[in-house]
CSV table of C-alpha atoms in Angstrom, one decimal:
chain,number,residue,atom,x,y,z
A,1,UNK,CA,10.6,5.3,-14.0
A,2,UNK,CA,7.0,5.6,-13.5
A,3,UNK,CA,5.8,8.6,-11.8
A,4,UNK,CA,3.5,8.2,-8.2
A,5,UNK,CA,-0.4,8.6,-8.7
A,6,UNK,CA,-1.1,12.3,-8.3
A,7,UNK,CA,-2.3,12.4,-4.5
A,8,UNK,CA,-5.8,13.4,-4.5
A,9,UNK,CA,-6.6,13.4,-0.5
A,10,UNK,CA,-4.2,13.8,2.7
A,11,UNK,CA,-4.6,13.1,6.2
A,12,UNK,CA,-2.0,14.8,8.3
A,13,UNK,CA,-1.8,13.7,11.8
A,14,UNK,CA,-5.6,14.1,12.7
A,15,UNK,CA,-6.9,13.2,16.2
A,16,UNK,CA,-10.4,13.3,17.5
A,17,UNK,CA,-11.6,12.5,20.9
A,18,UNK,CA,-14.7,12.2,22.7
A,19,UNK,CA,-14.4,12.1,26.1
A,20,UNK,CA,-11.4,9.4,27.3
A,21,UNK,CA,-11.9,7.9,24.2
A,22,UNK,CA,-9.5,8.5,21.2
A,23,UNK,CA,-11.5,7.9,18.3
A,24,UNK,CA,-8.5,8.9,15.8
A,25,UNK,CA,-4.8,9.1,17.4
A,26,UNK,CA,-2.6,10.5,14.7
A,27,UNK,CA,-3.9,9.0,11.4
A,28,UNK,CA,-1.8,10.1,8.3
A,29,UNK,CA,-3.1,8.9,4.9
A,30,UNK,CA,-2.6,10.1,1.1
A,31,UNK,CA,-5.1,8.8,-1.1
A,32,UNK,CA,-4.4,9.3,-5.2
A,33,UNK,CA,-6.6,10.8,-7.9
A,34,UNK,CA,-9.2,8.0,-9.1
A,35,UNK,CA,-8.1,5.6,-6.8
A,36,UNK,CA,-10.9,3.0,-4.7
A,37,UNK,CA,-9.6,3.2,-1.4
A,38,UNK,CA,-11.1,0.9,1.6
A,39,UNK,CA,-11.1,2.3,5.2
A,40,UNK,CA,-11.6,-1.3,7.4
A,41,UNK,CA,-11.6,-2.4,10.6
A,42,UNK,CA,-14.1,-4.3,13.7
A,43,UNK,CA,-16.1,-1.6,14.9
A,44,UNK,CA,-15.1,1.2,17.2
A,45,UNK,CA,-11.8,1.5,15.4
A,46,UNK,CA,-12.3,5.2,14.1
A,47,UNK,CA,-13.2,4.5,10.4
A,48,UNK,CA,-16.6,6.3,10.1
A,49,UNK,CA,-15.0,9.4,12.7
A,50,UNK,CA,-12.6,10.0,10.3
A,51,UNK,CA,-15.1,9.6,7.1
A,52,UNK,CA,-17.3,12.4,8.9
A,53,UNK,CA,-14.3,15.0,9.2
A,54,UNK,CA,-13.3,14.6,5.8
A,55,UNK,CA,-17.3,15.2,4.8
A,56,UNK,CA,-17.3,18.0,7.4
A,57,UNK,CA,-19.5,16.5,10.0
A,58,UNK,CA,-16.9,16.4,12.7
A,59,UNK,CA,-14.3,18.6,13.1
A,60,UNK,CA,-10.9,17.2,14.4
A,61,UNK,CA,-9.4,18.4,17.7
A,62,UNK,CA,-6.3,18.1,15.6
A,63,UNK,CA,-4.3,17.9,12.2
A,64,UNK,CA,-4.6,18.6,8.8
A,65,UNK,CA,-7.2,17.3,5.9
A,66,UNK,CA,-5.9,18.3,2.2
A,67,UNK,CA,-8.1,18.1,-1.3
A,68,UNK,CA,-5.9,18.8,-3.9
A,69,UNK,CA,-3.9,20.8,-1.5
A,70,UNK,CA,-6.5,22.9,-0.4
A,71,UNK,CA,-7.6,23.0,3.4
A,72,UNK,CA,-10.4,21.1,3.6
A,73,UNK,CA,-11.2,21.8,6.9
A,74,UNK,CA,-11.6,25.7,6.4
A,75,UNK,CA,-14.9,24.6,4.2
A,76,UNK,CA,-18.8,24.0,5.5
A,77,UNK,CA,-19.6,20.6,4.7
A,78,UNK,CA,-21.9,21.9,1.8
A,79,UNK,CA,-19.1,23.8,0.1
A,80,UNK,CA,-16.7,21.2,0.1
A,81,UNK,CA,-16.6,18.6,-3.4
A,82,UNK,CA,-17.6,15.9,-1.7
A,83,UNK,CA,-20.3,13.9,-1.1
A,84,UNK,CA,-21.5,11.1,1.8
A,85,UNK,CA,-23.5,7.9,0.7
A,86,UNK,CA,-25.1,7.1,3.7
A,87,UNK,CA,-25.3,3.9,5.2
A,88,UNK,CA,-29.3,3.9,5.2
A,89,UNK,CA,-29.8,5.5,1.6
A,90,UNK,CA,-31.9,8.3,3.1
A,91,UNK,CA,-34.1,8.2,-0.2
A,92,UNK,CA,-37.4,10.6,-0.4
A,93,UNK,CA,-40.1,7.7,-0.4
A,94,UNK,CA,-42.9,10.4,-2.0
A,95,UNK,CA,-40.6,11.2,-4.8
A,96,UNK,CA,-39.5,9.2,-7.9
A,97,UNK,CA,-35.8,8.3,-9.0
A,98,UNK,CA,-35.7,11.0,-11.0
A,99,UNK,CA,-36.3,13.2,-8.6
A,100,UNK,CA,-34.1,11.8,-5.6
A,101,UNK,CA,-31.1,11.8,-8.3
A,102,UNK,CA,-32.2,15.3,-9.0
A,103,UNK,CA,-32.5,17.1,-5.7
A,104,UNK,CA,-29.1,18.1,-4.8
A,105,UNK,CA,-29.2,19.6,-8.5
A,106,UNK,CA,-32.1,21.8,-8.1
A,107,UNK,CA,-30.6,22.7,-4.7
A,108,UNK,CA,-28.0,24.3,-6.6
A,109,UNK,CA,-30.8,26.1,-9.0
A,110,UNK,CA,-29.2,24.6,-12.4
A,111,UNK,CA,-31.0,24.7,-14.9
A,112,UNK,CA,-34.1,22.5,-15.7
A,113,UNK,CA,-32.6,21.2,-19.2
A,114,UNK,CA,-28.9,20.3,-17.6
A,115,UNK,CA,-30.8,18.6,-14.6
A,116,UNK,CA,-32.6,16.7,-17.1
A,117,UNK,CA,-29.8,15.6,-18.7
A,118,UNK,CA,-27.5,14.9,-16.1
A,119,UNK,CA,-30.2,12.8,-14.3
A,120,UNK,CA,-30.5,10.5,-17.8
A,121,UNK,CA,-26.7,10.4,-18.3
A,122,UNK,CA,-26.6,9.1,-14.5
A,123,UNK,CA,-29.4,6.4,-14.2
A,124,UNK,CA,-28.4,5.2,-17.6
A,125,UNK,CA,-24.8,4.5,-15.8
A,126,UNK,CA,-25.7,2.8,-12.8
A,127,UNK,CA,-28.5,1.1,-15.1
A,128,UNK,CA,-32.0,2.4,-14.4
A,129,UNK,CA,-33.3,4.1,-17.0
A,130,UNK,CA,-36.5,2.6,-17.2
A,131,UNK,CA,-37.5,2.9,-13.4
A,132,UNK,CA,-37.0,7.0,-13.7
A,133,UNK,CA,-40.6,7.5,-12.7
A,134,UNK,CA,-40.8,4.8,-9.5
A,135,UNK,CA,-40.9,5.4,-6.2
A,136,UNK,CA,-38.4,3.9,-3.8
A,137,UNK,CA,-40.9,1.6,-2.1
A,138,UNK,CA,-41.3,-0.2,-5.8
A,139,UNK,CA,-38.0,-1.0,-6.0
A,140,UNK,CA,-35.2,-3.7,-4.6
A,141,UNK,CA,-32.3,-3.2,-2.1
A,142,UNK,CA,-30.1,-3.1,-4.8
A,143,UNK,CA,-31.9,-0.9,-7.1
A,144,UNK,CA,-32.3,1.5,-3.8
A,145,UNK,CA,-28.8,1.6,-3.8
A,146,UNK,CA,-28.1,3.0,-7.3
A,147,UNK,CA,-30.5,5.4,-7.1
A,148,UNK,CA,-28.6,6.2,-3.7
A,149,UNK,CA,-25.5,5.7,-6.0
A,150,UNK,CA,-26.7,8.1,-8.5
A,151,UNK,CA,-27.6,10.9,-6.4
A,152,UNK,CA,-24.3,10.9,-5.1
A,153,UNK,CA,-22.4,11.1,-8.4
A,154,UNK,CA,-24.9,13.5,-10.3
A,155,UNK,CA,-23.1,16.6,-8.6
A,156,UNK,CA,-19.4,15.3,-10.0
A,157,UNK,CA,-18.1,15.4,-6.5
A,158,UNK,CA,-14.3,14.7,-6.2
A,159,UNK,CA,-14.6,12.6,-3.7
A,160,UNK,CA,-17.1,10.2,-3.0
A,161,UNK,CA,-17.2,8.5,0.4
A,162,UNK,CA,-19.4,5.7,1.4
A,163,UNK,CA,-20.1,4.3,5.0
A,164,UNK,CA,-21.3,0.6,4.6
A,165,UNK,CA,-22.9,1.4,1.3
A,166,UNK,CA,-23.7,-2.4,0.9
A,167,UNK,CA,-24.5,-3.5,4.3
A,168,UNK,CA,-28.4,-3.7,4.0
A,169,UNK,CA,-27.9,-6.2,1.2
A,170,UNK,CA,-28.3,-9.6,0.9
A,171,UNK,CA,-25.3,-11.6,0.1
A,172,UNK,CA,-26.3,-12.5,-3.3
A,173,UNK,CA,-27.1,-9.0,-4.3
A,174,UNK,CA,-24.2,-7.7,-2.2
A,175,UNK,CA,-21.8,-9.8,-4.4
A,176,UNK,CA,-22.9,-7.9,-7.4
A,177,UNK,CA,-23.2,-4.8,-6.2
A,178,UNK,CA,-19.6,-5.1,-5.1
A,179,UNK,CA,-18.3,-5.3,-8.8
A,180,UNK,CA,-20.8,-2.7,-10.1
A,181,UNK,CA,-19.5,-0.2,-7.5
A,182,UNK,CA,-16.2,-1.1,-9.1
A,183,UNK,CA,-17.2,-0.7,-12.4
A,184,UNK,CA,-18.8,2.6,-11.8
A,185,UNK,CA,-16.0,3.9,-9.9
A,186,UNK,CA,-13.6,3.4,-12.9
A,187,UNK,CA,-16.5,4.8,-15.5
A,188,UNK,CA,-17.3,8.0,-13.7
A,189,UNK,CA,-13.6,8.6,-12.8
A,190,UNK,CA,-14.7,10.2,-9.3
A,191,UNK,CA,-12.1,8.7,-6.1
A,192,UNK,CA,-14.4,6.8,-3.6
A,193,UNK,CA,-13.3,6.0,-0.2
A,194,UNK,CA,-15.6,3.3,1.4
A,195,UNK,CA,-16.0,2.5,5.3
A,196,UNK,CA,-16.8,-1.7,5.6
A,197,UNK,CA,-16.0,-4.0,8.4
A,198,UNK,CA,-16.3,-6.5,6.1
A,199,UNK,CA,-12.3,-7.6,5.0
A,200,UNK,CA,-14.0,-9.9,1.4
A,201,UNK,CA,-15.9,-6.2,0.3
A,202,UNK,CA,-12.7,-4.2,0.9
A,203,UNK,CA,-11.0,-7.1,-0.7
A,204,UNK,CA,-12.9,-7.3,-3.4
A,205,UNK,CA,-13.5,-3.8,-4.1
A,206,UNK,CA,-10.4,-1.5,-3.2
A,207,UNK,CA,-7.2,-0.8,-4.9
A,208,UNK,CA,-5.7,-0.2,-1.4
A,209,UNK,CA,-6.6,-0.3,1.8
A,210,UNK,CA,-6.0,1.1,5.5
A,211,UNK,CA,-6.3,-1.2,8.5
A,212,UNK,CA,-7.4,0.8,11.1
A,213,UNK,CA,-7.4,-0.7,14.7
A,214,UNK,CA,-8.0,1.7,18.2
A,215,UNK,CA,-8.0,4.8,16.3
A,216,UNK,CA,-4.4,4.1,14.1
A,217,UNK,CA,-3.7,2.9,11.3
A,218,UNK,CA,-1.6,-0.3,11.3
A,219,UNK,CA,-0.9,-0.5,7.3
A,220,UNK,CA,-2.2,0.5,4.1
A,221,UNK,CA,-1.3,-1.9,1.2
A,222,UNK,CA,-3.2,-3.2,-1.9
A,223,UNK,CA,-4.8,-5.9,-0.8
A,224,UNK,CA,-2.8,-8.9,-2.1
A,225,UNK,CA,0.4,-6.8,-0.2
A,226,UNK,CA,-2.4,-7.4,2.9
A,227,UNK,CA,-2.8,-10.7,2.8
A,228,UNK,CA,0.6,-11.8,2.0
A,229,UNK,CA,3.0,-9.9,4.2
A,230,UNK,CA,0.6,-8.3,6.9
A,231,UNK,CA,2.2,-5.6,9.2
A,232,UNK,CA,1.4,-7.2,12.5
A,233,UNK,CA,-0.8,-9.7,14.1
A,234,UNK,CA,-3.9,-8.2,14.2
A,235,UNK,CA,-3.8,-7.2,10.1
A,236,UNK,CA,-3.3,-11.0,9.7
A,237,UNK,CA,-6.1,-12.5,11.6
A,238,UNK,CA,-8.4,-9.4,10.5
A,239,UNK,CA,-7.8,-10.3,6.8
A,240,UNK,CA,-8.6,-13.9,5.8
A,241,UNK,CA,-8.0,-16.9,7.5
A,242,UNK,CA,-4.2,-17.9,9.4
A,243,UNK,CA,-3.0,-20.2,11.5
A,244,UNK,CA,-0.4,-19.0,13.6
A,245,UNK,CA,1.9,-20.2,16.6
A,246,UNK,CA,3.2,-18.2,19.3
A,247,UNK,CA,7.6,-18.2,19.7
A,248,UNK,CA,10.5,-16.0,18.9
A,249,UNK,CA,12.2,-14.9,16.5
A,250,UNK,CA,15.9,-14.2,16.1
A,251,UNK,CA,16.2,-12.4,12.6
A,252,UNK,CA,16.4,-15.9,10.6
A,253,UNK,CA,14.7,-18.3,12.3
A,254,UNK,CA,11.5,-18.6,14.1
A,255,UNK,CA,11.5,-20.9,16.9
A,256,UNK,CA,7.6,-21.6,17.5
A,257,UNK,CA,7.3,-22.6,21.3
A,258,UNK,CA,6.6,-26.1,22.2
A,259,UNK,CA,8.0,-27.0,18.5
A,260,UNK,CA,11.1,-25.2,17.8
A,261,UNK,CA,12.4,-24.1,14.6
A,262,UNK,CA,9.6,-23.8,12.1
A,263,UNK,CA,10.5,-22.9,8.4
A,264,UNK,CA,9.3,-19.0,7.9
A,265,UNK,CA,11.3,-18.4,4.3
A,266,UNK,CA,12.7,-14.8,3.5
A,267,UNK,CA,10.9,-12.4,6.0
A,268,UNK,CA,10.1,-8.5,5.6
A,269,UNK,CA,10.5,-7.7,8.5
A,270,UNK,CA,12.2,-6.2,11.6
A,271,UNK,CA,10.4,-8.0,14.1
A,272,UNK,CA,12.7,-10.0,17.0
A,273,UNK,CA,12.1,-11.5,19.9
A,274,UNK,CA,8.5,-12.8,20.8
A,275,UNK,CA,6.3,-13.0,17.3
A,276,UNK,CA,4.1,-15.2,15.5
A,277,UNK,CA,4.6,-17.4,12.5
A,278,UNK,CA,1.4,-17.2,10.4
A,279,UNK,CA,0.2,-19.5,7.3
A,280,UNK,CA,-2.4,-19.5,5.1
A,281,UNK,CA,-4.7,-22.3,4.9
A,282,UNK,CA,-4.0,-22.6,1.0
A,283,UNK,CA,-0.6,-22.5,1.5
A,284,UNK,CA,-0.3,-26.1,3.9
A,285,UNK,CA,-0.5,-29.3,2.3
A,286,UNK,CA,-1.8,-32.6,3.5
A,287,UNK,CA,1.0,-35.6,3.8
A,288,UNK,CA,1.4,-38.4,5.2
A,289,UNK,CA,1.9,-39.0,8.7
A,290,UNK,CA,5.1,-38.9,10.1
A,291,UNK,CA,6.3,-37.0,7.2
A,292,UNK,CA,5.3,-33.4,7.6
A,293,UNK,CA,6.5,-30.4,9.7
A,294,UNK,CA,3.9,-30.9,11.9
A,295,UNK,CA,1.7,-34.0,12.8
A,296,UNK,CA,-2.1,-34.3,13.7
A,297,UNK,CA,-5.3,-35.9,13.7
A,298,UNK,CA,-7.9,-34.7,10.7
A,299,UNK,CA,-11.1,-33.8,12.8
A,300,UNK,CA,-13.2,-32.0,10.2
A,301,UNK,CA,-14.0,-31.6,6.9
A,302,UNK,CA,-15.7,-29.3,5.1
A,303,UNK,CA,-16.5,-28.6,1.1
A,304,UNK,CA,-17.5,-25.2,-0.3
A,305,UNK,CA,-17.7,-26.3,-3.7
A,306,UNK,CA,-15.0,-25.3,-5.5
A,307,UNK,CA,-13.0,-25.8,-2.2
A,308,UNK,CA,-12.8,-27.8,0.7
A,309,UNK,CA,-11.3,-26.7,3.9
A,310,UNK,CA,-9.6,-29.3,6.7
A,311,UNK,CA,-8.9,-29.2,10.2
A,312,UNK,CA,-6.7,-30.6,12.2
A,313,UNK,CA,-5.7,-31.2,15.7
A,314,UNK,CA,-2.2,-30.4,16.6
A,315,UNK,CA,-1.3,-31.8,19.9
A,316,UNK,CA,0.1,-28.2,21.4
A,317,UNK,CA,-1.6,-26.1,19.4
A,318,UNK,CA,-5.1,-24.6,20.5
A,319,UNK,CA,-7.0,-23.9,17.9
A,320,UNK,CA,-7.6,-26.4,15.1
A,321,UNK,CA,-4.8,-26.4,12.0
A,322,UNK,CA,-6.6,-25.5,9.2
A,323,UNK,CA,-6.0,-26.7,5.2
A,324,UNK,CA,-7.7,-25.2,2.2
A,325,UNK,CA,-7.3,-27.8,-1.1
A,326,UNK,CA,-8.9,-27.2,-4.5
A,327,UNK,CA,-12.5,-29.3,-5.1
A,328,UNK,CA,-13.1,-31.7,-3.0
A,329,UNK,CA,-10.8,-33.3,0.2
A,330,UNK,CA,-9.5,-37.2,0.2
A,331,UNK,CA,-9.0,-36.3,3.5
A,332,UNK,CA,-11.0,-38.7,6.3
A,333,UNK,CA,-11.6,-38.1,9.9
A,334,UNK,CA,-10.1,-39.7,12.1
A,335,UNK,CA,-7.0,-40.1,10.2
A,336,UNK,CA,-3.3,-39.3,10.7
A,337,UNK,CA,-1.3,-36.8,8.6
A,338,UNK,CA,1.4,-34.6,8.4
A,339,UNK,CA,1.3,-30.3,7.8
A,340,UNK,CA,3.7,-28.8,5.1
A,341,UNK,CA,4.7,-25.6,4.2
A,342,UNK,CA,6.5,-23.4,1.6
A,343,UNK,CA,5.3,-19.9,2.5
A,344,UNK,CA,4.5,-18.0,5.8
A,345,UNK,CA,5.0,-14.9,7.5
A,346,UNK,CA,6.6,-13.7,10.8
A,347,UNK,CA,4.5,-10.8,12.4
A,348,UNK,CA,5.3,-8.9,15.6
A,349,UNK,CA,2.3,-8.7,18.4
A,350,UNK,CA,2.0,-5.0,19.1
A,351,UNK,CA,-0.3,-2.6,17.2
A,352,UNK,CA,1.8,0.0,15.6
């Protein structure tokens, strides 16, 4: 039997108000040794509160934050092993990349030859080592954010946490940024813990990931576990695209209102009584009509290159039904067709 990842980080029951406002209510989390873990939720849901009080700039009214089993919260920001990437880089602009990535180093009064060193070992990781004597304002958004990168994992912190590290990219850039912060993570061995409202980065990026809605956390799962069997109805529509229908559910079968019995396959879950039946967009096929599970109108088309997405109006149902199919759609406006299903999920309303 394999043995569980040695836990790195724990969150014990923290709280943090300000004002009426609960910022965190009770958030527990163990995050392992080397692991990429994703704090994400909309904004105002407590994800950068608690990033600050495990960096030491907010202190919780309540709880317990553990490194390696020590208290964390006994320790001054600058004596505890970890560092913040911040959101806006905070580069020096009058100083070169050498000398951003070496300041926190000569803080510490190390000396000049193991400053030297570590700075070349580190811009040769994150891939600058020909921009060493450039200033900030000569490079891209991207390259800003490996030297931002590299002055955050000169020191060998434990813990690295980032707060929207990728945010002020473009989308092009942001994409491959994405995979280098993976890369890195893995080559420098250091545990990051990233803040991102954005569900494709955590996605993308993270080997798990906590859902964090009003200040609690409603589930922390890899990310496939996230997408495929969501805790509740606000994890499913956060992450990726569903459709889902309002009904009941008795235990076996989900009786969608307006429709009745829907086919929901084997469920996890304890939910009964009034829930929601959600399916993927890949996960519906297109039929002919009269000859599906549900029948409707196509009213849209879309193609995204290597897929195209459908919708389709659903007399009863709201919102438009949507279909994801590989390349491009046969599909035509206008036309009638039936909805089928193999996999979906049944998910309680409430937050937990």
């Amino acid at each position: 039997m394999t043995a569980p990842p040695t836990p790195l980080l724990e969150v014990r029951d923290v709280h943090r108000s300000f004002g009426d406002v609960r910022a965190l209510d009770g958030v527990s989390l163990t995050i392992a040794e080397n692991e990429f873990f994703a704090l994400l939720g909309p904004s105002g849901c407590g994800k950068t509160t608690l990033l600050r009080a495990i960096a030491g700039f907010e202190h919780p009214d309540g709880g317990a934050v553990l490194l390696g089993g020590d208290d964390l919260l006994a320790l001054p920001p600058n004596r505890r092993p970890v560092n913040l990437m911040f959101q806006s880089y905070a580069l020096f602009p009058h100083l070169s990349v050498a000398s951003n990535v070496a300041y926190g180093l000569k803080r510490e009064k190390l000396p000049k030859r193991e400053i030297a060193e570590r700075v070349a070992d580190v811009l040769a990781t994150v891939g600058l080592s020909g921009m060493a004597d450039r200033r900030p304002a000569q490079l891209s958004g991207g390259q800003r954010q490996r030297v931002a990168l590299a002055r955050a994992i000169v020191k060998r912190p434990r813990l690295l946490l980032l707060d929207e590290p990728l945010s002020a990219l473009d989308r092009k850039v942001r994409a491959e940024m994405q995979l280098e912060l993976k890369r890195l993570q893995h080559e420098v061995g250091i545990t990051f813990v990233v803040v991102t409202h954005d569900q494709e980065e955590a996605m993308s990026m993270a080997d798990r990931i906590a859902v964090l809605a009003e200040g609690r956390v409603q589930q922390v799962a890899s990310p496939l576990e996230l997408y495929r069997h969501p805790a509740n109805l606000f994890v499913a529509d956060f992450i990726g695209t569903s459709n889902r229908l309002a009904g009941t559910y008795d235990g076996a079968t989900f009786a969608a209102d307006g429709f009745g019995p829907l086919p929901s396959g084997a469920q996890r879950t304890s939910v009964t009584g009034r829930a929601h039946l959600v399916v993927r967009p890949e996960d519906v096929r297109l039929v002919a009509g009269g000859a599906g599970i549900l029948e409707g109108t196509v009213t849209d088309t879309q193609f995204q290159g290597g897929t195209s997405t459908v919708a389709v109006d659903v007399p009863g149902i709201e919102a438009p039904f949507l279909v994801t199919e590989p390349g491009s759609t046969e599909a035509v406006r206008g036309t009638s067709v039936g909805l089928v299903w193999e996999h979906a999920v049944v998910v309680g309303e409430e937050l937990t």
